[in-house]
Each structure stands twice: as structure tokens, then as C-alpha cells.
Amino acid sequence: MGSFRDHLTSTVEALFKGDWADTVVYNGSEIRAIIRKGRTATDGTGFGSDGSSTEGTLRIRLSDVDPCEGDEVVEADGKVWSVVREISRSMTTALLEIRTDRSFL
């Protein structure tokens, strides 16, 4: 029987090889990631600006890339996303907030 870490790693590998993940280009490197396209940005007054900015999240494997604080860029579905910040990190993955200037919705 393997360790918890071994079990977690094999579960993550299966998830990223399945239908949940897509191929994206992260700072020039092609990787598998789970992208979730989110909402249209709303300014501080509560008024939305449809089509001007779209937010989402991107889950990546730390074995593929290690996100750092910088100018990370993700290309997915023909659109370019900027990495805004790291939301959370586990032993094997990181969840990133991403934003693009064009709406996918």
C-alpha cells in the first residue's frame, strides 16, 4: 500500500489526463491544466462592463510549472490570459486567478 502522498499524486495525474483538463500554453510551455472560465469583471460601483474583462481560474500541476510572482501568461482557446495571483496551493497543484481582456462568455 502506498503513502497518502503517492495516492494523491496518482489521483491528480488521472484528473489531469482526463476530460477535466485542457492543453494550454503557460509561459511558452504546453501543459495540461484545468481552466474554469468565470464571470465578467464588475467595477467598484457595481456596474459591469460586459466583454471588457473576463476572470477565471486555472489549476496547474506543480510538476509542470512552479508559478512565481511575475508576468505569467496563459494561452487557452485562442485567448491570452494573465495570471493575477496564486489563490491556493496543495502538495501537487496550484490554483491561480487569471484574467483576459476579451470575453469568452
JSON list of N, CA and C in Angstrom, two decimals, residues 6 19 36 48:
[
{"chain": "A", "resi": 6, "resn": "ASP", "atom": "N", "xyz": [1.60, 9.42, -2.35]},
{"chain": "A", "resi": 6, "resn": "ASP", "atom": "CA", "xyz": [1.58, 8.63, -3.59]},
{"chain": "A", "resi": 6, "resn": "ASP", "atom": "C", "xyz": [0.16, 8.53, -4.15]},
{"chain": "A", "resi": 19, "resn": "ASP", "atom": "N", "xyz": [-10.93, 14.17, -19.01]},
{"chain": "A", "resi": 19, "resn": "ASP", "atom": "CA", "xyz": [-11.70, 15.20, -19.71]},
{"chain": "A", "resi": 19, "resn": "ASP", "atom": "C", "xyz": [-11.76, 16.53, -18.97]},
{"chain": "A", "resi": 36, "resn": "ARG", "atom": "N", "xyz": [-11.21, 27.16, -15.64]},
{"chain": "A", "resi": 36, "resn": "ARG", "atom": "CA", "xyz": [-12.62, 27.45, -15.38]},
{"chain": "A", "resi": 36, "resn": "ARG", "atom": "C", "xyz": [-12.86, 28.91, -15.70]},
{"chain": "A", "resi": 48, "resn": "GLY", "atom": "N", "xyz": [-21.30, 46.46, -14.26]},
{"chain": "A", "resi": 48, "resn": "GLY", "atom": "CA", "xyz": [-20.48, 45.55, -15.05]},
{"chain": "A", "resi": 48, "resn": "GLY", "atom": "C", "xyz": [-20.04, 46.18, -16.35]}
]
